[in-house]
Every structure is written in structure tokens, then in C-alpha cells.
XYZ file of C-alpha atoms in Angstrom:
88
model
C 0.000 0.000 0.000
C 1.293 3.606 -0.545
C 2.432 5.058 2.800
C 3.453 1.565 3.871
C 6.342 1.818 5.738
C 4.356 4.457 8.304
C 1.907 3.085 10.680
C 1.413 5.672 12.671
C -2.622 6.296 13.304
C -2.967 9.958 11.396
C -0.961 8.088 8.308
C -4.640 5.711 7.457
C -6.629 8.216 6.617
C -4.341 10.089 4.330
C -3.203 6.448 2.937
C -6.734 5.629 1.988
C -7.389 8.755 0.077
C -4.235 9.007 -1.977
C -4.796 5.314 -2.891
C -8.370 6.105 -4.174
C -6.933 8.751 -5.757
C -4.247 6.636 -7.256
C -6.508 4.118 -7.985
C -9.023 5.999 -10.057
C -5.746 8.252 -12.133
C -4.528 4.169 -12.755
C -8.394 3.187 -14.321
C -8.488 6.639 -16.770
C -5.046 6.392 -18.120
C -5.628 2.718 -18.537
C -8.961 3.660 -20.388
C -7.102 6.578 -22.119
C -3.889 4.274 -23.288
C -6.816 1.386 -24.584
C -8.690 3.888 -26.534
C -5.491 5.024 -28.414
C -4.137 1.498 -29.187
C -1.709 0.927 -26.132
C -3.046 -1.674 -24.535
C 0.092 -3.380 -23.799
C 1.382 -0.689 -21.854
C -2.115 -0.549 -20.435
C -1.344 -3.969 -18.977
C 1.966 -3.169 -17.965
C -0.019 -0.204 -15.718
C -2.584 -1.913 -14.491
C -0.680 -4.759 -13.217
C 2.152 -2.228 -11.176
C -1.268 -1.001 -9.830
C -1.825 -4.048 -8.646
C 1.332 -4.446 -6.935
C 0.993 -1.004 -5.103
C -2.877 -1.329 -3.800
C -3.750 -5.039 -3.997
C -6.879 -5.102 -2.341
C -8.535 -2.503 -5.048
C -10.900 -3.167 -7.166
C -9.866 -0.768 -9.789
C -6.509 -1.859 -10.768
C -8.057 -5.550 -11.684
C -10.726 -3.747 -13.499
C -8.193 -1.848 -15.668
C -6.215 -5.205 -15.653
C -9.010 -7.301 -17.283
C -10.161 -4.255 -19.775
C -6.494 -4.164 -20.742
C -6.028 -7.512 -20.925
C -9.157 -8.657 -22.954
C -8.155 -5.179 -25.645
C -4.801 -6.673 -26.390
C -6.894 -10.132 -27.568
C -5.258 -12.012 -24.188
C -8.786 -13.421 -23.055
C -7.354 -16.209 -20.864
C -5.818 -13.510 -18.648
C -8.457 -11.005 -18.672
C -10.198 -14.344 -17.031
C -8.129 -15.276 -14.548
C -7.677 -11.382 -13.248
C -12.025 -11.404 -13.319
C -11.457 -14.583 -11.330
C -8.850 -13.422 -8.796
C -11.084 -10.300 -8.431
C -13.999 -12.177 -7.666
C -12.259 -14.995 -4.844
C -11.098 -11.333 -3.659
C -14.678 -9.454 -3.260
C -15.847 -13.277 -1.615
């Protein structure tokens, strides 16, 4: 998660918003790179995201849209189906 390495109390609140934030800047420029035939570096993107905030939904999302754009159907199914054993 961004702000790992602090764990002090004031540090959740702040970690929570800037991850949203992050989150949400991840799912446009994923959407923006797809649109303009980049969807391999949309993959690349999507999958850091998922590296820095794991336990978001919108990293996966832009994972599987990237995924199932570049023709890779197989993984845009296994990221749904990680996604959903996640939201279980």
C-alpha cells in the first residue's frame, strides 16, 4: 500500500485517500492508453497497480479491460477470477 512503511494512526486516513486517488488516475489512463491502441502498456499499468494497492478493485478492473483489448482473453479471465475470490 502507498504510505506503507508508516503506521502511525494519522498516516490511514491520508493512505486511503491518496490510494483512491491513485486508484481511479490508474483506471483513466488505462482507459485513455486502450482507446489510443496501447493496450500493452495498459497492462503493464494496471498490473504495477496491482502491486501497489492489492486489495482494489480498480486496478483488476483496468487489468481485465487491458487484458481482454490486447486479444489475451485467458488472462483477462483469470484477473475477473482473482477479483472475484477477492470481493468473496
Amino acid at each position: 500500500p502507498i504510505t506503507a512503511p508508516l503506521e502511525d494512526d494519522w498516516v490511514y486516513p491520508y493512505r486511503r485517500q491518496y490510494e483512491e486517488e491513485y486508484c481511479a488516475a490508474v483506471e483513466q489512463f488505462c482507459s485513455a492508453l486502450i482507446a489510443h491502441g496501447q493496450s500493452a502498456q495498459a497492462v503493464r499499468i494496471a498490473n504495477t497497480a496491482l502491486h501497489v494497492a492489492p486489495l482494489r478493485e480498480e486496478p483488476f478492473i483496468a487489468s481485465i479491460r487491458a487484458y481482454a483489448a490486447s486479444g489475451n482473453a485467458s488472462m483477462a479471465l483469470r484477473q475477473f477470477e482473482t477479483l472475484e475470490q477477492m470481493l468473496d
